XYZ file of C-alpha atoms in Angstrom:
621
model
C 47.986 -39.878 19.273
C 46.250 -36.741 20.396
C 47.714 -35.324 23.625
C 44.690 -33.133 24.207
C 42.412 -34.456 26.971
C 38.857 -33.793 28.002
C 40.039 -31.624 30.846
C 42.597 -29.624 28.876
C 40.631 -28.214 25.952
C 37.410 -26.602 26.987
C 36.263 -24.480 24.085
C 36.114 -25.288 20.377
C 37.587 -21.876 19.640
C 40.606 -22.767 21.754
C 41.036 -26.026 19.891
C 41.212 -24.248 16.540
C 42.801 -20.773 16.554
C 41.484 -20.086 13.058
C 37.918 -20.156 14.282
C 36.513 -16.865 15.491
C 34.274 -16.981 18.563
C 30.706 -16.192 17.659
C 29.158 -13.244 19.418
C 25.638 -14.351 18.680
C 24.146 -17.743 19.534
C 24.002 -20.140 16.684
C 20.611 -20.865 15.248
C 21.062 -24.476 16.311
C 21.529 -23.362 19.925
C 18.339 -21.315 19.868
C 16.379 -24.172 18.292
C 17.732 -26.643 20.841
C 16.772 -24.484 23.801
C 13.365 -23.784 22.276
C 12.751 -27.511 21.857
C 13.690 -28.132 25.481
C 11.284 -25.424 26.654
C 8.444 -26.939 24.611
C 9.224 -30.365 26.027
C 9.193 -28.941 29.555
C 5.741 -27.468 28.909
C 4.569 -30.780 27.437
C 5.706 -32.779 30.465
C 3.738 -30.437 32.763
C 0.717 -30.259 30.455
C -1.688 -32.009 32.830
C -0.991 -29.418 35.501
C -1.668 -26.500 33.181
C -5.096 -27.906 32.267
C -6.253 -26.731 35.713
C -3.197 -25.392 37.488
C -5.112 -24.256 40.587
C -6.608 -27.675 41.320
C -4.131 -30.278 40.037
C -1.380 -32.100 41.900
C 0.802 -35.107 41.094
C -1.206 -38.310 41.240
C 1.929 -40.269 42.139
C 3.259 -38.051 44.933
C 0.456 -35.635 45.844
C 1.832 -34.894 49.303
C 5.297 -34.095 47.934
C 3.677 -31.824 45.369
C 1.810 -29.982 48.134
C 4.981 -29.770 50.207
C 6.803 -27.969 47.404
C 3.869 -25.616 46.892
C 4.197 -24.887 50.604
C 7.953 -24.308 50.082
C 7.391 -21.772 47.320
C 5.031 -19.959 49.666
C 7.680 -20.164 52.403
C 10.153 -18.355 50.162
C 7.574 -15.666 49.410
C 6.616 -15.362 53.089
C 10.264 -14.995 54.121
C 10.835 -12.229 51.587
C 7.587 -10.429 52.356
C 8.100 -10.459 56.128
C 11.921 -10.286 56.060
C 12.160 -13.424 58.193
C 14.982 -15.962 58.459
C 14.363 -18.397 55.553
C 16.386 -21.121 57.293
C 13.521 -21.737 59.734
C 9.737 -21.683 59.640
C 7.266 -21.463 62.495
C 4.283 -21.737 60.139
C 4.288 -25.548 60.222
C 4.769 -27.970 63.146
C 3.617 -25.336 65.626
C 4.915 -24.561 68.159
C 8.313 -26.182 67.422
C 8.678 -25.178 63.770
C 10.760 -26.700 60.969
C 14.481 -26.448 60.215
C 14.356 -25.597 56.536
C 18.052 -26.297 55.899
C 17.532 -29.817 57.295
C 14.736 -30.386 54.757
C 14.492 -30.153 50.969
C 13.727 -26.458 51.111
C 14.952 -25.392 47.625
C 15.755 -21.961 49.044
C 17.999 -21.138 46.087
C 14.889 -20.933 43.894
C 11.919 -20.296 46.220
C 13.400 -16.958 47.335
C 14.270 -15.600 43.844
C 10.829 -16.704 42.628
C 9.027 -15.031 45.536
C 7.619 -12.242 43.287
C 6.035 -14.870 41.010
C 4.516 -16.661 44.000
C 3.186 -13.433 45.504
C 1.598 -12.437 42.190
C 0.232 -15.747 40.916
C 0.290 -18.202 43.820
C 2.404 -21.287 44.558
C 0.511 -23.540 42.123
C 1.555 -21.446 39.142
C 5.105 -21.082 40.461
C 5.351 -24.837 40.924
C 4.246 -25.675 37.385
C 6.392 -22.938 35.843
C 9.451 -23.935 37.793
C 9.093 -27.670 37.205
C 8.994 -27.349 33.424
C 11.640 -24.638 33.498
C 14.023 -26.708 35.622
C 13.745 -29.665 33.239
C 14.390 -27.434 30.226
C 17.220 -25.534 31.935
C 18.997 -28.768 32.864
C 18.775 -29.954 29.255
C 20.046 -26.560 28.057
C 23.102 -26.426 30.336
C 23.867 -30.044 29.465
C 23.678 -29.093 25.784
C 26.033 -26.178 26.444
C 28.538 -28.383 28.272
C 28.496 -31.069 25.589
C 28.650 -28.718 22.600
C 31.398 -26.551 24.064
C 33.577 -29.181 25.683
C 32.999 -32.701 24.337
C 31.399 -32.860 20.885
C 31.387 -30.813 17.682
C 28.018 -31.905 16.340
C 25.168 -29.724 17.598
C 22.805 -32.620 16.920
C 24.916 -34.849 19.173
C 24.825 -32.214 21.919
C 21.057 -31.874 21.466
C 20.481 -35.605 21.886
C 22.731 -35.769 24.945
C 21.191 -32.649 26.470
C 17.655 -33.909 25.921
C 18.506 -37.175 27.628
C 20.236 -35.496 30.577
C 17.320 -33.126 31.088
C 14.469 -35.565 30.475
C 15.884 -39.006 31.262
C 13.416 -41.504 32.756
C 14.921 -41.189 36.220
C 14.707 -37.399 36.075
C 11.103 -37.362 34.843
C 10.226 -39.862 37.570
C 11.355 -37.331 40.184
C 9.359 -34.626 38.436
C 6.328 -36.328 39.987
C 6.324 -34.090 43.032
C 10.078 -33.697 43.626
C 11.289 -30.687 41.612
C 14.483 -30.481 43.681
C 15.746 -33.601 41.886
C 15.130 -32.143 38.435
C 16.854 -28.864 39.359
C 20.181 -30.002 37.941
C 20.948 -27.043 35.698
C 24.026 -25.985 37.661
C 25.577 -29.455 37.736
C 26.847 -29.567 34.098
C 28.373 -26.131 34.657
C 30.020 -27.302 37.890
C 31.443 -30.369 36.141
C 32.778 -28.193 33.316
C 34.438 -25.882 35.842
C 36.044 -28.831 37.654
C 37.468 -30.075 34.368
C 38.958 -26.632 33.730
C 40.804 -26.437 37.042
C 44.567 -26.322 36.751
C 44.856 -24.199 33.634
C 48.031 -22.115 33.795
C 47.441 -18.646 35.195
C 43.676 -19.199 35.660
C 43.489 -20.932 39.028
C 42.174 -17.899 40.917
C 39.290 -17.156 38.567
C 38.444 -20.815 38.110
C 38.455 -21.374 41.872
C 36.234 -18.369 42.552
C 33.676 -19.368 39.916
C 33.576 -22.964 41.145
C 33.152 -21.846 44.746
C 30.214 -19.595 43.865
C 28.506 -22.341 41.861
C 28.925 -24.907 44.625
C 27.642 -22.486 47.262
C 24.510 -21.792 45.250
C 23.891 -25.483 44.518
C 23.838 -26.153 48.272
C 20.644 -24.089 48.433
C 19.079 -26.087 45.589
C 19.898 -29.734 46.333
C 22.752 -30.870 48.550
C 22.271 -34.540 47.702
C 22.716 -33.992 43.980
C 25.790 -31.875 44.744
C 27.216 -34.762 46.766
C 26.545 -37.191 43.891
C 28.239 -34.778 41.492
C 31.242 -34.460 43.804
C 31.570 -38.255 43.970
C 31.313 -38.474 40.185
C 33.971 -35.767 39.760
C 36.250 -37.649 42.149
C 35.946 -40.793 40.014
C 36.524 -38.743 36.843
C 39.679 -37.161 38.258
C 41.051 -40.505 39.450
C 40.307 -42.120 36.087
C 42.057 -39.241 34.331
C 45.101 -39.507 36.609
C 45.411 -43.227 35.857
C 45.150 -42.696 32.107
C 47.084 -39.411 31.836
C 49.588 -39.466 34.712
C 52.025 -37.048 33.105
C 49.393 -34.448 32.238
C 47.877 -34.885 35.680
C 51.222 -34.161 37.375
C 51.686 -31.021 35.294
C 48.287 -29.683 36.312
C 48.194 -30.938 39.897
C 49.476 -27.740 41.507
C 47.048 -25.404 39.793
C 44.197 -27.906 40.163
C 44.648 -28.253 43.914
C 45.111 -24.498 44.390
C 41.902 -23.704 42.490
C 40.036 -26.505 44.245
C 41.169 -25.260 47.640
C 40.187 -21.695 46.809
C 36.783 -22.785 45.521
C 36.169 -24.961 48.561
C 37.148 -22.126 50.880
C 34.781 -19.683 49.161
C 31.892 -22.159 49.199
C 32.493 -22.915 52.878
C 32.685 -19.241 53.804
C 29.410 -18.482 52.030
C 27.517 -21.448 53.459
C 29.144 -21.987 56.869
C 26.271 -20.485 58.858
C 23.455 -22.229 56.930
C 25.295 -25.562 57.212
C 25.838 -24.984 60.937
C 22.136 -24.210 61.225
C 21.288 -27.407 59.349
C 23.114 -29.612 61.840
C 22.935 -27.549 65.025
C 20.036 -25.108 64.659
C 16.508 -25.503 66.037
C 14.805 -28.752 65.022
C 18.022 -30.197 63.558
C 18.676 -33.930 63.717
C 21.446 -36.494 63.303
C 20.738 -39.142 60.703
C 17.422 -40.872 60.101
C 15.947 -43.274 62.599
C 16.919 -46.806 61.597
C 18.807 -45.700 58.462
C 15.587 -46.207 56.499
C 17.064 -45.192 53.166
C 19.873 -47.742 53.093
C 17.686 -50.587 51.817
C 16.610 -48.615 48.753
C 18.818 -50.235 46.140
C 18.215 -50.462 42.397
C 16.740 -53.683 41.004
C 18.998 -55.045 38.252
C 16.001 -55.576 35.982
C 15.215 -51.868 36.263
C 18.115 -51.049 33.950
C 16.476 -52.848 30.990
C 12.867 -51.907 31.812
C 10.987 -49.009 30.249
C 9.958 -46.375 32.799
C 6.360 -45.775 33.731
C 6.243 -42.190 32.452
C 7.651 -42.920 28.982
C 5.764 -43.781 25.801
C 7.047 -47.374 26.021
C 6.447 -47.734 29.760
C 3.955 -50.035 31.447
C 2.638 -49.048 34.852
C 1.930 -52.694 35.690
C 5.651 -53.515 35.677
C 6.136 -50.961 38.444
C 4.260 -53.216 40.845
C 6.855 -55.937 40.316
C 10.188 -54.158 40.502
C 9.218 -50.557 41.258
C 9.677 -50.824 45.009
C 11.955 -47.794 44.986
C 12.467 -44.770 42.764
C 12.844 -45.275 39.015
C 16.318 -43.783 38.739
C 17.448 -45.896 35.763
C 14.719 -47.711 33.798
C 16.574 -47.189 30.534
C 14.958 -49.974 28.526
C 16.917 -52.726 26.849
C 17.599 -50.881 23.526
C 19.438 -48.072 25.323
C 21.454 -50.564 27.377
C 22.545 -52.321 24.181
C 23.456 -49.049 22.446
C 25.403 -47.900 25.519
C 27.411 -51.123 25.562
C 28.046 -50.879 21.823
C 29.155 -47.247 22.155
C 31.588 -48.183 24.908
C 33.074 -51.003 22.845
C 33.446 -48.909 19.678
C 34.729 -45.740 21.370
C 36.865 -47.294 24.106
C 40.185 -47.119 22.288
C 39.718 -43.785 20.588
C 38.005 -41.612 23.212
C 39.248 -40.755 26.695
C 35.853 -39.202 27.476
C 34.101 -42.471 26.577
C 36.454 -44.475 28.790
C 35.844 -42.182 31.743
C 32.090 -42.353 31.155
C 32.390 -46.156 31.082
C 34.169 -46.118 34.430
C 31.340 -44.002 35.863
C 28.746 -46.440 34.528
C 30.436 -49.439 36.136
C 31.290 -47.824 39.474
C 27.915 -46.225 40.097
C 25.891 -49.149 38.768
C 27.530 -51.354 41.379
C 27.170 -48.678 44.065
C 23.431 -48.275 43.344
C 22.638 -51.920 44.088
C 22.234 -51.375 47.830
C 22.789 -53.826 50.712
C 21.239 -56.800 48.883
C 21.101 -57.614 45.181
C 17.547 -57.395 43.878
C 16.495 -59.073 40.627
C 13.051 -58.791 39.077
C 11.467 -57.766 42.357
C 13.117 -60.516 44.424
C 15.702 -59.732 47.061
C 18.467 -62.324 46.776
C 20.912 -63.490 49.452
C 23.825 -61.882 47.613
C 25.323 -58.936 49.479
C 25.571 -55.616 47.716
C 28.224 -52.970 48.483
C 26.031 -51.153 51.013
C 25.964 -54.241 53.214
C 29.459 -53.219 54.315
C 28.718 -49.535 54.940
C 27.558 -48.583 58.472
C 24.290 -46.676 58.733
C 25.840 -43.803 60.670
C 28.626 -42.690 58.304
C 28.379 -38.875 58.009
C 26.727 -37.654 54.787
C 26.291 -41.226 53.580
C 23.708 -41.850 56.304
C 21.102 -39.807 54.440
C 21.718 -41.252 50.973
C 19.601 -43.744 49.063
C 21.758 -46.237 47.123
C 19.341 -46.131 44.172
C 20.001 -42.411 43.652
C 23.624 -43.143 42.832
C 22.200 -44.486 39.571
C 21.535 -40.863 38.568
C 25.285 -40.621 37.919
C 24.894 -43.577 35.554
C 22.177 -41.584 33.786
C 24.575 -38.669 33.345
C 27.304 -40.943 31.982
C 24.888 -42.590 29.549
C 23.832 -39.152 28.297
C 27.477 -38.289 27.592
C 27.986 -41.602 25.792
C 24.940 -40.971 23.605
C 26.359 -37.598 22.590
C 29.788 -39.094 21.907
C 28.270 -41.923 19.851
C 26.184 -39.547 17.732
C 29.197 -37.274 17.276
C 31.388 -40.180 16.194
C 28.770 -41.201 13.642
C 28.484 -37.597 12.400
C 32.256 -37.363 11.889
C 32.682 -40.764 10.340
C 34.158 -40.469 6.879
C 34.687 -36.735 7.013
C 38.042 -35.046 6.577
C 39.680 -34.160 9.889
C 41.054 -30.940 8.367
C 40.524 -28.161 9.347
C 37.923 -29.112 11.978
C 39.211 -29.106 15.557
C 39.795 -32.341 17.375
C 37.263 -33.258 20.029
C 38.754 -33.174 23.548
C 39.569 -36.660 24.730
C 39.959 -38.331 21.349
C 43.016 -40.548 21.117
C 42.860 -41.383 17.443
C 41.821 -40.012 14.128
C 38.079 -39.284 14.412
C 37.562 -40.414 10.851
C 38.327 -43.965 11.843
C 41.618 -44.078 9.985
C 40.541 -43.400 6.438
C 43.815 -42.311 4.857
C 42.217 -40.154 2.211
C 40.031 -38.358 4.724
C 36.919 -40.087 3.386
C 35.486 -43.445 4.268
C 35.250 -46.043 1.519
C 31.834 -46.121 -0.117
C 31.097 -49.517 1.361
C 31.382 -48.039 4.872
C 29.220 -44.984 4.399
C 26.309 -46.863 5.908
C 27.982 -46.430 9.305
C 26.683 -42.903 9.791
C 22.951 -43.542 9.163
C 23.133 -46.788 11.121
C 24.713 -44.953 14.046
C 22.034 -42.259 13.949
C 19.283 -44.867 13.747
C 20.678 -46.900 16.642
C 20.786 -43.900 18.973
C 17.368 -42.680 17.856
C 15.736 -46.095 18.325
C 17.270 -46.319 21.798
C 15.998 -42.950 23.027
C 12.656 -42.514 21.244
C 10.873 -45.123 23.428
C 11.957 -43.001 26.400
C 10.099 -39.922 25.187
C 8.240 -38.699 28.279
C 4.518 -38.602 28.674
C 2.802 -35.686 30.419
C 3.069 -36.222 34.149
C -0.087 -37.795 35.601
C -2.126 -35.395 37.724
C -5.221 -35.600 39.878
C -7.837 -33.106 41.000
C -7.573 -31.650 44.475
C -10.341 -29.630 46.086
C -9.603 -26.015 46.991
C -9.491 -24.969 50.653
C -12.820 -24.017 52.251
C -14.119 -20.537 51.524
C -13.832 -19.856 55.272
C -10.059 -20.232 54.842
C -9.480 -18.475 51.524
C -11.832 -15.544 52.254
C -10.221 -14.863 55.616
C -13.178 -15.921 57.784
C -10.685 -17.443 60.207
C -9.085 -14.115 61.108
C -11.351 -13.167 64.054
C -10.654 -16.564 65.622
C -6.831 -16.733 65.321
C -5.056 -13.876 67.133
C -1.305 -13.305 66.893
C 0.672 -16.083 68.532
C -2.102 -18.686 68.265
C -2.650 -21.488 65.773
C -5.422 -22.828 63.612
C -5.775 -26.604 63.990
C -7.116 -28.178 60.776
C -8.756 -31.585 60.875
C -7.193 -33.900 59.916
C -3.935 -32.563 61.327
C -1.313 -32.398 58.517
C 1.196 -35.259 58.521
C 3.380 -37.257 56.143
C 0.492 -39.703 55.629
C -2.688 -37.760 56.297
C -3.840 -34.235 55.803
C -2.795 -33.360 52.228
C -5.734 -30.922 51.792
C -5.188 -29.241 55.146
C -1.471 -28.719 54.488
C -2.468 -26.793 51.369
C -4.623 -24.464 53.493
C -1.407 -22.936 54.792
C 0.285 -22.839 51.387
C -2.629 -21.232 49.543
C -3.290 -18.536 52.153
C 0.240 -17.177 52.245
C 1.191 -18.867 55.550
C -0.997 -16.336 57.341
C -1.667 -18.758 60.198
C 0.578 -21.456 61.724
C -0.599 -25.081 61.866
C 0.476 -28.053 64.000
C 1.969 -31.152 62.437
C 3.045 -31.057 58.811
C 5.141 -32.738 56.147
C 8.846 -32.531 56.983
C 11.720 -34.300 58.735
C 12.449 -33.333 62.323
C 14.079 -34.788 65.447
C 12.594 -37.376 67.784
C 13.376 -37.547 71.493
C 16.785 -39.102 70.677
C 17.728 -36.441 68.141
C 17.268 -38.799 65.171
C 15.369 -37.626 62.124
C 11.790 -38.870 61.744
C 9.097 -38.064 59.195
C 6.593 -35.571 60.507
C 5.820 -34.380 64.011
C 5.707 -36.980 66.789
C 2.061 -37.966 67.168
C 0.230 -36.670 70.170
C -2.746 -38.586 71.627
C -5.319 -36.450 69.795
C -3.650 -36.668 66.394
C -3.273 -40.431 66.827
C -6.968 -40.670 67.674
C -7.895 -38.600 64.606
C -5.842 -40.803 62.256
C -7.197 -44.031 63.764
C -10.766 -42.791 63.355
C -10.105 -41.882 59.718
C -8.676 -45.328 59.021
C -11.474 -47.264 60.739
C -14.362 -44.999 59.762
C -15.816 -45.314 63.274
C -15.630 -43.153 66.389
C -14.158 -45.171 69.277
C -15.648 -45.068 72.758
C -14.351 -41.808 74.218
C -13.313 -41.378 77.837
C -12.637 -38.421 80.094
C -8.942 -39.182 79.612
C -9.336 -38.704 75.862
C -10.988 -35.309 76.496
C -8.295 -34.277 78.965
C -5.560 -35.249 76.500
C -7.307 -33.292 73.748
C -7.260 -30.146 75.846
C -3.585 -30.718 76.711
C -2.707 -31.195 73.054
C -4.587 -28.072 72.024
C -2.795 -26.140 74.739
C 0.555 -27.492 73.503
C -0.306 -26.449 69.942
C -1.364 -22.989 71.211
C -4.647 -23.548 69.436
C -7.422 -21.014 69.267
C -9.743 -22.758 66.828
C -10.250 -26.238 65.357
C -11.593 -26.343 61.777
C -13.082 -29.224 59.772
C -13.859 -28.650 56.092
C -15.283 -30.928 53.409
C -13.612 -34.333 53.664
C -14.464 -37.933 52.673
C -14.544 -38.726 56.426
C -16.233 -35.477 57.388
C -19.158 -37.038 59.267
C -17.105 -39.350 61.465
C -14.473 -36.680 62.112
C -17.174 -34.213 63.146
C -18.596 -36.792 65.568
C -15.129 -37.431 66.985
C -14.296 -33.772 67.568
C -17.769 -33.120 69.004
C -17.233 -35.961 71.447
C -13.890 -34.457 72.493
C -14.651 -30.717 72.433
C -18.420 -30.308 72.488
C -20.853 -29.078 69.822
C -19.460 -27.455 66.682
C -20.497 -24.225 65.027
C -21.310 -24.111 61.338
C -19.444 -21.076 60.027
C -19.602 -20.513 56.289
C -18.547 -23.870 54.779
C -16.696 -25.409 57.775
C -17.366 -26.912 61.165
C -15.632 -24.884 63.831
C -14.731 -25.364 67.475
C -13.589 -22.206 69.253
C -11.322 -23.724 71.905
C -9.998 -20.545 73.488
C -12.231 -21.000 76.569
C -10.818 -24.532 76.983
C -7.108 -23.823 76.607
C -6.989 -20.341 78.141
């Protein structure tokens, strides 16, 4: 039996003293990273066809929101403003950026790129880069800590970076593909407790955690939960080793937690107590988003084997699993074959079971039908801190990570089958002879088919999941009046430009981009964000005012309602609340009816360049 565990040996060079550490990257490492970069470019190919005028066709508003966020980072750097808050959206109240998916850890460092090339280019570059970087750090973690075969690490890294659930989020949600720090964080957690290293390990972990908070707090929480399960599973299976390392582990963990808290205390305070902060979401809207059991064996929409029609049946939430039935079968087979010989495989199996159950949600769903069977979230109150903002289905992303590890372990086991265990180092976590017990160090000839069969099984399971380029749609540029600066004489300092339709979480995608593509030079009312309602609960977008409600209703019906003096009085009050100086209507599918509506409320419009304009300064004072 091998006493070495997955948390005790962390580098191949440490496992075999005769091996000299390489100063230069192996050719395999360079090829792996290069392949990931090419795949990242391929996934974003439809954006690069016309990067200035393409957005996600699945989540166009989310795409525009993140373009706006990249511009927010650039604006904060350029004007030396507090990046935790923005007054350029939801005027005059603003937006608490820490209480939204602000991605500050990347929008600020990438500010020079945004200032030089614009947020559209930054978005496309970052999206592909984040996918590739996540695959690369996963490859590093697997090749340095879990497997010896570079091919095994490549397969596992590719899956972890480009899994169906990850690519699904790439449709407008780059914060959920920005997972490149998570494999490093997991590796650091597994290293805690090494004799004489607790200070350095704690400091490094604390710095990584602090930075991840500014990239995606939800994914950090999922990683923390996964690490907790890993540690508990290790303690159960290696109680003696766990006791020996407990002191150093806890000391390093405490030091890391203290450093992370010290570095992020003010931003976290701002998130929950700063301007426009909120407590939970109104009605706990996310709690019903559980994973359909059929989703696990279904091919995802954005893969070569996927069928978009199936999405209409069971795709009522995010596609966080959608592994396809071949991968499910291979995962089960890998667990059965590796269970006795690999501690890492057993821990990965525990993660699969625990987080599959946890992802079900309050009610079990099967093939698009919500059954009467209670899921685990039926017993969790909506107002539990931290948990209140989580979607059950996103817990399945931990299952994705565990499956990626199992794929790497399975490929590695096949690669080592029949080979002499001497002098190669033992893989951390193996309990038995990696050769499968062949006394002579070589498998009998009749068993040499195991290796190619193992390779083929893994390949056939993952090849149908090869991603397609993300679907994209054309979006018109802002009016020339906006991009050429024609608005400047009409919007003095401290006043706002009111675009029609007013940006919201449902309407106003083009007008939200006006702000993003002009460098946030003018503030706008409304927007796409989460902010507090009158009870302090989080709601999507700004609370509708009478005029915005009237605008949205007119867009939906296609007809101008009978307007009253009360409607006109409310319009003036709303414009005064927004600190408006000008109302602007550009080209829009509902342009004619919206122009008639605003004319009925504010009087005749001016045609200035390529927009209709209402100078409302005489009305609002």
